[in-house]
Amino acid sequence: MKSSLHTHHALGIVSLAMALVVCYVFASHVWHESELNYAIAHRERVFQVEQTGPMMTGDPSLLTMQLAELFHQMPHVEAATAFSQAALGVGNNGFTTIYGDRVAMLGTVSDALPMGLSAWGLDMVCGSDSFAKGGMSGVIIPASVARQLYGTEQAVGRELRWYNPNTDPVPVVGVYRDLPADCGIPNSVYHTTSNIRFPSDSWWFKTYIRLDRADHLGSVERLFQQRLDSLCHENPLLANTYDGLQLKYTSLAQPSAVSLTLPFCHAEITLPLGGTGDLALLLSSLFVLLMAALNALNLSVAAVPMHMKSVNTRLVLGQPVGQVWGNIVAGSVGRVAVAFFLAVLTVLCLSRIEAVQIVAPHTLSMTDDLNSRLLLLLGGFTLLLGLLSALYPAYKLTHVPLSMVIRARYALSPRGRWLRTLTLCLQLAMTSAILLCFSVIAWQNRHVLNTDYGFDKERLLYAQNYHVEDGGSDEDLRSALMEVPGVEDVSFTDMVPFVSMQTLTLWLSGHTYLTRRQNAEGTWEEDEVWNFGRVDTNYFHTMGIDVQEVKASPVPNDGSDPCLVLQHRVADNYHQRLSVLHHGRNVLLSVAAVCEDLRLNSLREADTLGMRNAFIVGQEVGSSYAHVMVRVAEGTDKQAMADTLFRRYEQVRHFGRLYSLEEAERQFGFHDYDEVVERIYADELCFARQMLVLAVSSILVTLLGLLAVAVVERRYMLRSIAIRRVLGMTTGEILLMQMRRYGLLLLVGAALGMPQAYWLSRQWLASFHDCAAMPWWMPLAVLTLQALMIGLVIVWQNLHSSMKNLTLAVKTE
Amino acid sequence: MIQLENITKRFPHTLSLRDVCLDIPDGEFLCIMGPSGSGKTTLLNIIGLLDAPTDGRYLLDGVDVYAQSEAARATLRRRHLGFVFQAFNLIDELTVWENVELPLKLLGYSRSERRPRVEELLRRLGISHRAQMYPAELSGGQQQRVALARAVINHPRLLLADEPTGNLDSKQGQEVMQLLSDLHHDLHCTIVMVTHSHRAAAHAERVVELFDGRLLGGRSCFIEN
């Protein structure tokens, strides 16, 4: 009996320690993530108006500024400002290098309007958060950049210059405190003139407004719409600045077409999982802890009959009740304390293992401010658990008539048994929920990683941000790379077909054009904003994309005559020609071919800019290409090939000064295309790993709990099973009986847990454009796994009892 | 009904039964007496198919039961045997009602078939008002009545009672023995009872005595090779 006591205590301690570690790791992760959300001041009442548009002849900043001014003058609006796209960390406006006392690559530059950056919560160290109006340029820089450039944060009045010999120095007008890394908002240099120009083919502005109270949003929206209508009506300049196309745009920019949303939710910006993922992680880790807590309570309840006689014999012999209570509480608290310190030791070890970062990217160090608070919380919870799990046994053991206990054997009361059944049922519910969540996530990840993308990614290498300086050409590099054995084709493009605003893949380099399309009858249809990917003529062969030529004029192979290749999804309504508005003039492009669809599985439901409908083939439209794609022969060692290609590239490249600088920050090199997918899905894969750890932990904690209770009940169950055998039941029948009992519990647990898990999973899946349907057998597989787990314990229990001599088992009291 | 031929039972350090030969006719109420350690319970366990003899043969209705499989012996126990133990051996997590109806459930009786039989038996044994209680909530005498009810609910042909009054006071013991006698008369089952008590033994039709694993005054049944 003593050994079984030790065994069940050990099992309980191990399961609690494991749950504490799991909870610490994931709660710390979620807490760090949510802290990033709150790193932005006033985030709960800052809203954004997103405006996007095609390249146009006029200056869209006029409209942008007017919109921001509109907000500025409205009641309940404390501040309003606007930034170019770099404010959200996606690309920049072309400036990448800051030139101060020395040359350095220090981050991105965003164009901003002179409205006051504090609208979205920049905390100023010195200077002003707004720019002077009237044409003078100025910059507001992060404190880290100020320290790096000038050795001090007090940099107001200093000057810096872009890396471009022709630009004038720009004065620093303010320095703001750096935002936490990974909070979704980069520490950009905000630069303004009142006359912003857009060098790229499309533009993207965000207007931010800060309200006095979040619930005033509705009234502000309504008022904004009224004033915008009135502005467009009263101000012919606004309407007439642009031709018909821009008028179209103006109407698109009405509030009915723009969304006001909370922008600064880290989970929504950098984590594709969104808040649902964090919620699932937090809930699952709390479930695991709760399961261990239930184990502890369950064990303390189950052990009551074992202690009944010994404790009450002591009471009969005169031991004070208080002393009995003290012993029980001390024992219980001591055990949870051992579990807690075991968990602390484990966390200490884990925090020194780098590989743990694949499931816990944030620090696990216990000296971290957040983590130390979390540790205190968990310590408090553990102590409370120790006290709680002592209460019932102490009360029960000291409140039974001594005569009854001494005379008879004591069994668990019906209420105690009901309590244990309930806790077991809850454990099974939580395990089934976590297992189902994990299964759905793993299934979706498998789906997005293994489905046909529409091109042959298995044989691709790529290099991003390729540049050729004066004196070199794409063709030089192509010829050089083609000489490498194993290279089948080389092409150039300015897009990578995986772009998602939510995943913040920084390779957004497609182009948004306003187009008119001409149908087969030669009629021009209404205008549309289309996204294009610019590629060279080898692109389709290199990528392994099937192309069907649909016109007499084939895809040009000399790059001299740009044409269009449509994807199937937009070719249903066949277009012969598209008129593309480019740099203020209409360029008429013919549709030369239709290619298979590229399935952009990385896209989330909220992404709108990422879809590419067509390719522009040829050099005429736009600037030079950014990326090199290399198709290698089947069976090629891609890592070795990447090294070879890089060496070859170094022999032929013509570095300019700018890109020498850039290389120090962003290493140029050839990469396996699988890395693209893995990088885009890094968060999902990390999430899947986290859920796997949680699922395994929940199984282990439940299993340990079941085993511990089985150990406690072994003597009791031995006798109970033996009596049934005396009455004529066979071991098989007893096994069946137990299976039926636990099977029922399993079904009830699944009925409780699975709908919640299904709902959470659907929420998560809803963020994907292309989500895998949950197969019908998945809940069954989860149930089967749990049934196996329970079956293991039951079989162990029954084998143990069936190996005992029947007469001895019956005799055992 | 029962023929024991040269039953011997050895434990690692003791010889519990030595060449015990015993015939028990159908419907007899037999009492086995003897001092502690004489092998009474061991013999009862062998008769009850709970423990196999080291040597010898046990014929039940002419069939060597220990030559059969464990499953077949379990079926025999289920259909034809009833047990009453000194320590009652009720199942603690089942109510009185559930304990009593358990043998019928094992025999596949439906709920509607079980209900009147259990009701009748509990009423007859005077414990119907305790039907929904758990064993731990009952006195020793009441627990033994429940055990008795569970033993006879399936109308066994052979009822085995191991010190049925051992844990009871004299009044409760007398009541239980009276119940046992009544059931014997009513059900015409064979009863084999082990006891120390001469008062309990007085209810039996025949008393045999064991001493150091040998049956005193029993018939010789050596089988020649």
mmCIF file of C-alpha atoms in Angstrom, chain B:
data_model
loop_
_atom_site.group_PDB
_atom_site.id
_atom_site.type_symbol
_atom_site.label_atom_id
_atom_site.label_comp_id
_atom_site.label_asym_id
_atom_site.label_seq_id
_atom_site.Cartn_x
_atom_site.Cartn_y
_atom_site.Cartn_z
ATOM 1 C CA MET B 1 -24.334 -33.999 -6.842
ATOM 2 C CA ILE B 2 -20.796 -33.342 -5.626
ATOM 3 C CA GLN B 3 -18.049 -35.900 -5.464
ATOM 4 C CA LEU B 4 -14.643 -34.960 -4.131
ATOM 5 C CA GLU B 5 -11.996 -37.589 -4.796
ATOM 6 C CA ASN B 6 -8.632 -37.362 -3.047
ATOM 7 C CA ILE B 7 -8.607 -33.602 -3.075
ATOM 8 C CA THR B 8 -5.216 -32.286 -2.046
ATOM 9 C CA LYS B 9 -4.204 -28.643 -1.886
ATOM 10 C CA ARG B 10 -0.639 -27.540 -1.394
ATOM 11 C CA PHE B 11 0.530 -24.001 -0.748
ATOM 12 C CA PRO B 12 4.214 -23.084 -0.926
ATOM 13 C CA HIS B 13 4.911 -23.934 2.718
ATOM 14 C CA THR B 14 1.838 -25.821 3.834
ATOM 15 C CA LEU B 15 -0.312 -28.737 2.881
ATOM 16 C CA SER B 16 -3.832 -27.440 3.390
ATOM 17 C CA LEU B 17 -5.888 -30.446 2.298
ATOM 18 C CA ARG B 18 -4.849 -34.080 2.165
ATOM 19 C CA ASP B 19 -6.779 -36.595 0.142
ATOM 20 C CA VAL B 20 -10.185 -35.319 1.058
ATOM 21 C CA CYS B 21 -13.026 -37.467 -0.203
ATOM 22 C CA LEU B 22 -16.564 -36.259 0.199
ATOM 23 C CA ASP B 23 -19.941 -36.907 -1.404
ATOM 24 C CA ILE B 24 -22.653 -34.299 -1.101
ATOM 25 C CA PRO B 25 -26.047 -35.375 -2.343
ATOM 26 C CA ASP B 26 -28.431 -32.995 -4.033
ATOM 27 C CA GLY B 27 -30.409 -30.833 -1.568
ATOM 28 C CA GLU B 28 -28.281 -31.542 1.482
ATOM 29 C CA PHE B 29 -27.397 -28.848 4.036
ATOM 30 C CA LEU B 30 -23.817 -29.753 4.962
ATOM 31 C CA CYS B 31 -21.756 -28.052 7.568
ATOM 32 C CA ILE B 32 -17.963 -28.227 7.655
ATOM 33 C CA MET B 33 -16.366 -27.515 10.993
ATOM 34 C CA GLY B 34 -12.874 -27.518 12.274
ATOM 35 C CA PRO B 35 -10.265 -25.425 14.054
ATOM 36 C CA SER B 36 -8.537 -22.467 12.380
ATOM 37 C CA GLY B 37 -6.116 -23.539 9.673
ATOM 38 C CA SER B 38 -7.728 -26.921 9.238
ATOM 39 C CA GLY B 39 -8.514 -26.166 5.565
ATOM 40 C CA LYS B 40 -12.259 -25.436 5.776
ATOM 41 C CA THR B 41 -12.210 -22.306 3.622
ATOM 42 C CA THR B 42 -9.774 -23.880 1.179
ATOM 43 C CA LEU B 43 -12.144 -26.794 0.726
ATOM 44 C CA LEU B 44 -15.077 -24.418 0.295
ATOM 45 C CA ASN B 45 -13.151 -22.412 -2.286
ATOM 46 C CA ILE B 46 -12.427 -25.570 -4.237
ATOM 47 C CA ILE B 47 -16.080 -26.591 -4.078
ATOM 48 C CA GLY B 48 -17.029 -23.081 -5.156
ATOM 49 C CA LEU B 49 -14.674 -23.275 -8.165
ATOM 50 C CA LEU B 50 -12.603 -20.373 -6.882
ATOM 51 C CA ASP B 51 -9.383 -22.288 -6.398
ATOM 52 C CA ALA B 52 -8.132 -25.418 -8.134
ATOM 53 C CA PRO B 53 -6.926 -28.430 -6.116
ATOM 54 C CA THR B 54 -3.301 -29.467 -6.449
ATOM 55 C CA ASP B 55 -4.395 -33.039 -6.772
ATOM 56 C CA GLY B 56 -7.591 -35.085 -6.942
ATOM 57 C CA ARG B 57 -10.845 -34.761 -8.811
ATOM 58 C CA TYR B 58 -13.951 -32.706 -8.252
ATOM 59 C CA LEU B 59 -17.017 -34.065 -9.980
ATOM 60 C CA LEU B 60 -20.081 -31.878 -10.191
ATOM 61 C CA ASP B 61 -22.988 -33.921 -11.557
ATOM 62 C CA GLY B 62 -20.402 -36.363 -12.773
ATOM 63 C CA VAL B 63 -18.346 -33.774 -14.622
ATOM 64 C CA ASP B 64 -14.741 -33.070 -13.669
ATOM 65 C CA VAL B 65 -15.075 -29.309 -13.357
ATOM 66 C CA TYR B 66 -11.380 -28.520 -12.995
ATOM 67 C CA ALA B 67 -10.730 -30.238 -16.281
ATOM 68 C CA GLN B 68 -12.842 -27.510 -17.869
ATOM 69 C CA SER B 69 -11.791 -24.060 -18.886
ATOM 70 C CA GLU B 70 -11.900 -21.012 -16.634
ATOM 71 C CA ALA B 71 -14.684 -19.573 -18.791
ATOM 72 C CA ALA B 72 -16.762 -22.734 -18.346
ATOM 73 C CA ARG B 73 -16.233 -22.606 -14.599
ATOM 74 C CA ALA B 74 -17.283 -18.923 -14.635
ATOM 75 C CA THR B 75 -20.496 -19.974 -16.398
ATOM 76 C CA LEU B 76 -21.085 -22.665 -13.799
ATOM 77 C CA ARG B 77 -20.608 -20.165 -10.995
ATOM 78 C CA ARG B 78 -22.962 -17.750 -12.690
ATOM 79 C CA ARG B 79 -25.735 -20.301 -13.229
ATOM 80 C CA HIS B 80 -25.572 -22.762 -10.393
ATOM 81 C CA LEU B 81 -23.600 -21.354 -7.476
ATOM 82 C CA GLY B 82 -24.254 -18.778 -4.796
ATOM 83 C CA PHE B 83 -21.751 -17.391 -2.277
ATOM 84 C CA VAL B 84 -22.017 -15.915 1.196
ATOM 85 C CA PHE B 85 -18.785 -14.668 2.744
ATOM 86 C CA GLN B 86 -17.841 -13.829 6.287
ATOM 87 C CA ALA B 87 -16.790 -10.300 5.109
ATOM 88 C CA PHE B 88 -19.963 -9.975 3.008
ATOM 89 C CA ASN B 89 -17.991 -8.927 -0.113
ATOM 90 C CA LEU B 90 -20.622 -6.594 -1.415
ATOM 91 C CA ILE B 91 -19.635 -4.178 -4.185
ATOM 92 C CA ASP B 92 -19.294 -0.827 -2.508
ATOM 93 C CA GLU B 93 -20.153 1.395 -5.452
ATOM 94 C CA LEU B 94 -23.445 -0.417 -6.046
ATOM 95 C CA THR B 95 -26.609 0.078 -4.026
ATOM 96 C CA VAL B 96 -28.311 -2.780 -2.201
ATOM 97 C CA TRP B 97 -30.689 -3.201 -5.119
ATOM 98 C CA GLU B 98 -27.900 -3.198 -7.670
ATOM 99 C CA ASN B 99 -25.845 -5.685 -5.651
ATOM 100 C CA VAL B 100 -28.768 -8.085 -5.417
ATOM 101 C CA GLU B 101 -29.787 -7.872 -9.053
ATOM 102 C CA LEU B 102 -26.205 -8.257 -10.314
ATOM 103 C CA PRO B 103 -26.341 -12.088 -10.764
ATOM 104 C CA LEU B 104 -29.578 -11.743 -12.729
ATOM 105 C CA LYS B 105 -28.013 -9.102 -14.966
ATOM 106 C CA LEU B 106 -25.122 -11.452 -15.593
ATOM 107 C CA LEU B 107 -27.614 -14.136 -16.584
ATOM 108 C CA GLY B 108 -29.176 -11.746 -19.083
ATOM 109 C CA TYR B 109 -32.515 -11.130 -17.361
ATOM 110 C CA SER B 110 -34.329 -8.026 -18.528
ATOM 111 C CA ARG B 111 -35.101 -5.180 -16.156
ATOM 112 C CA SER B 112 -38.772 -6.152 -15.999
ATOM 113 C CA GLU B 113 -37.851 -9.739 -15.135
ATOM 114 C CA ARG B 114 -35.354 -8.693 -12.503
ATOM 115 C CA ARG B 115 -37.532 -6.189 -10.727
ATOM 116 C CA PRO B 116 -40.204 -8.477 -9.145
ATOM 117 C CA ARG B 117 -37.638 -11.057 -8.098
ATOM 118 C CA VAL B 118 -35.417 -8.532 -6.375
ATOM 119 C CA GLU B 119 -38.387 -6.806 -4.762
ATOM 120 C CA GLU B 120 -39.749 -10.099 -3.452
ATOM 121 C CA LEU B 121 -36.435 -11.264 -2.079
ATOM 122 C CA LEU B 122 -35.592 -7.977 -0.384
ATOM 123 C CA ARG B 123 -39.018 -7.906 1.192
ATOM 124 C CA ARG B 124 -38.638 -11.465 2.350
ATOM 125 C CA LEU B 125 -35.264 -10.751 3.905
ATOM 126 C CA GLY B 126 -36.581 -7.552 5.520
ATOM 127 C CA ILE B 127 -34.294 -5.100 3.794
ATOM 128 C CA SER B 128 -36.562 -3.635 1.124
ATOM 129 C CA HIS B 129 -36.463 -0.253 2.896
ATOM 130 C CA ARG B 130 -32.675 -0.223 2.426
ATOM 131 C CA ALA B 131 -32.789 -0.914 -1.290
ATOM 132 C CA GLN B 132 -31.270 2.379 -2.400
ATOM 133 C CA MET B 133 -28.591 2.508 0.277
ATOM 134 C CA TYR B 134 -24.957 1.649 -0.187
ATOM 135 C CA PRO B 135 -23.273 -1.181 1.729
ATOM 136 C CA ALA B 136 -21.202 1.230 3.827
ATOM 137 C CA GLU B 137 -24.449 2.677 5.188
ATOM 138 C CA LEU B 138 -25.721 -0.677 6.486
ATOM 139 C CA SER B 139 -25.082 -2.633 9.682
ATOM 140 C CA GLY B 140 -23.237 -5.943 9.525
ATOM 141 C CA GLY B 141 -26.441 -7.983 9.808
ATOM 142 C CA GLN B 142 -28.084 -6.015 7.043
ATOM 143 C CA GLN B 143 -25.029 -6.413 4.822
ATOM 144 C CA GLN B 144 -25.087 -10.159 5.359
ATOM 145 C CA ARG B 145 -28.777 -10.266 4.407
ATOM 146 C CA VAL B 146 -27.923 -8.414 1.229
ATOM 147 C CA ALA B 147 -25.141 -10.911 0.583
ATOM 148 C CA LEU B 148 -27.587 -13.731 1.201
ATOM 149 C CA ALA B 149 -30.111 -12.179 -1.155
ATOM 150 C CA ARG B 150 -27.456 -11.797 -3.847
ATOM 151 C CA ALA B 151 -26.415 -15.442 -3.317
ATOM 152 C CA VAL B 152 -29.887 -16.909 -3.807
ATOM 153 C CA ILE B 153 -31.447 -14.500 -6.304
ATOM 154 C CA ASN B 154 -30.519 -16.750 -9.230
ATOM 155 C CA HIS B 155 -31.917 -19.875 -7.482
ATOM 156 C CA PRO B 156 -28.572 -21.625 -7.291
ATOM 157 C CA ARG B 157 -28.359 -25.371 -6.963
ATOM 158 C CA LEU B 158 -25.414 -24.999 -4.606
ATOM 159 C CA LEU B 159 -25.069 -22.298 -1.960
ATOM 160 C CA LEU B 160 -21.676 -21.884 -0.309
ATOM 161 C CA ALA B 161 -21.440 -19.993 2.934
ATOM 162 C CA ASP B 162 -18.107 -19.195 4.545
ATOM 163 C CA GLU B 163 -18.578 -18.272 8.220
ATOM 164 C CA PRO B 164 -21.797 -16.395 7.426
ATOM 165 C CA THR B 165 -22.241 -15.436 11.080
ATOM 166 C CA GLY B 166 -18.591 -14.727 11.814
ATOM 167 C CA ASN B 167 -18.923 -10.947 11.700
ATOM 168 C CA LEU B 168 -22.328 -10.788 13.362
ATOM 169 C CA ASP B 169 -23.561 -10.700 16.922
ATOM 170 C CA SER B 170 -25.488 -13.709 18.206
ATOM 171 C CA LYS B 171 -28.922 -12.265 17.466
ATOM 172 C CA GLN B 172 -28.048 -11.227 13.929
ATOM 173 C CA GLY B 173 -26.250 -14.547 13.454
ATOM 174 C CA GLN B 174 -29.309 -16.460 14.533
ATOM 175 C CA GLU B 175 -31.503 -14.471 12.153
ATOM 176 C CA VAL B 176 -29.173 -15.102 9.258
ATOM 177 C CA MET B 177 -29.032 -18.830 10.003
ATOM 178 C CA GLN B 178 -32.793 -18.970 10.206
ATOM 179 C CA LEU B 179 -33.008 -17.271 6.830
ATOM 180 C CA LEU B 180 -30.496 -19.738 5.424
ATOM 181 C CA SER B 181 -32.577 -22.680 6.715
ATOM 182 C CA ASP B 182 -35.753 -21.200 5.321
ATOM 183 C CA LEU B 183 -34.191 -20.668 1.949
ATOM 184 C CA HIS B 184 -32.883 -24.229 2.008
ATOM 185 C CA HIS B 185 -36.354 -25.542 2.591
ATOM 186 C CA ASP B 186 -37.998 -23.251 0.088
ATOM 187 C CA LEU B 187 -35.485 -23.435 -2.708
ATOM 188 C CA HIS B 188 -34.329 -27.019 -2.092
ATOM 189 C CA CYS B 189 -30.777 -26.041 -2.874
ATOM 190 C CA THR B 190 -27.679 -27.769 -1.612
ATOM 191 C CA ILE B 191 -25.885 -25.767 1.046
ATOM 192 C CA VAL B 192 -22.287 -26.169 2.114
ATOM 193 C CA MET B 193 -21.458 -24.020 5.090
ATOM 194 C CA VAL B 194 -18.194 -23.539 6.921
ATOM 195 C CA THR B 195 -18.455 -22.355 10.491
ATOM 196 C CA HIS B 196 -16.925 -22.407 13.939
ATOM 197 C CA SER B 197 -20.251 -21.978 15.585
ATOM 198 C CA HIS B 198 -22.057 -25.021 16.970
ATOM 199 C CA ARG B 199 -25.282 -22.990 17.083
ATOM 200 C CA ALA B 200 -24.991 -22.329 13.388
ATOM 201 C CA ALA B 201 -24.038 -25.924 12.716
ATOM 202 C CA ALA B 202 -27.210 -27.041 14.417
ATOM 203 C CA HIS B 203 -29.164 -25.858 11.395
ATOM 204 C CA ALA B 204 -27.302 -28.279 9.101
ATOM 205 C CA GLU B 205 -28.481 -31.778 8.209
ATOM 206 C CA ARG B 206 -24.963 -33.209 8.330
ATOM 207 C CA VAL B 207 -21.757 -32.000 9.909
ATOM 208 C CA VAL B 208 -18.283 -33.094 8.858
ATOM 209 C CA GLU B 209 -15.093 -32.095 10.615
ATOM 210 C CA LEU B 210 -11.726 -31.188 9.170
ATOM 211 C CA PHE B 211 -8.520 -31.448 11.117
ATOM 212 C CA ASP B 212 -5.097 -30.647 9.670
ATOM 213 C CA GLY B 213 -6.520 -30.933 6.191
ATOM 214 C CA ARG B 214 -8.032 -34.366 6.738
ATOM 215 C CA LEU B 215 -11.708 -35.159 6.924
ATOM 216 C CA LEU B 216 -12.424 -36.945 10.200
ATOM 217 C CA GLY B 217 -14.616 -39.974 9.789
ATOM 218 C CA GLY B 218 -14.856 -39.519 6.073
ATOM 219 C CA ARG B 219 -14.911 -42.389 3.674
ATOM 220 C CA SER B 220 -11.744 -43.677 2.075
ATOM 221 C CA CYS B 221 -11.668 -43.234 -1.632
ATOM 222 C CA PHE B 222 -8.172 -44.134 -2.680
ATOM 223 C CA ILE B 223 -8.150 -45.039 -6.247
ATOM 224 C CA GLU B 224 -5.870 -47.821 -7.184
ATOM 225 C CA ASN B 225 -3.572 -47.222 -10.057
#
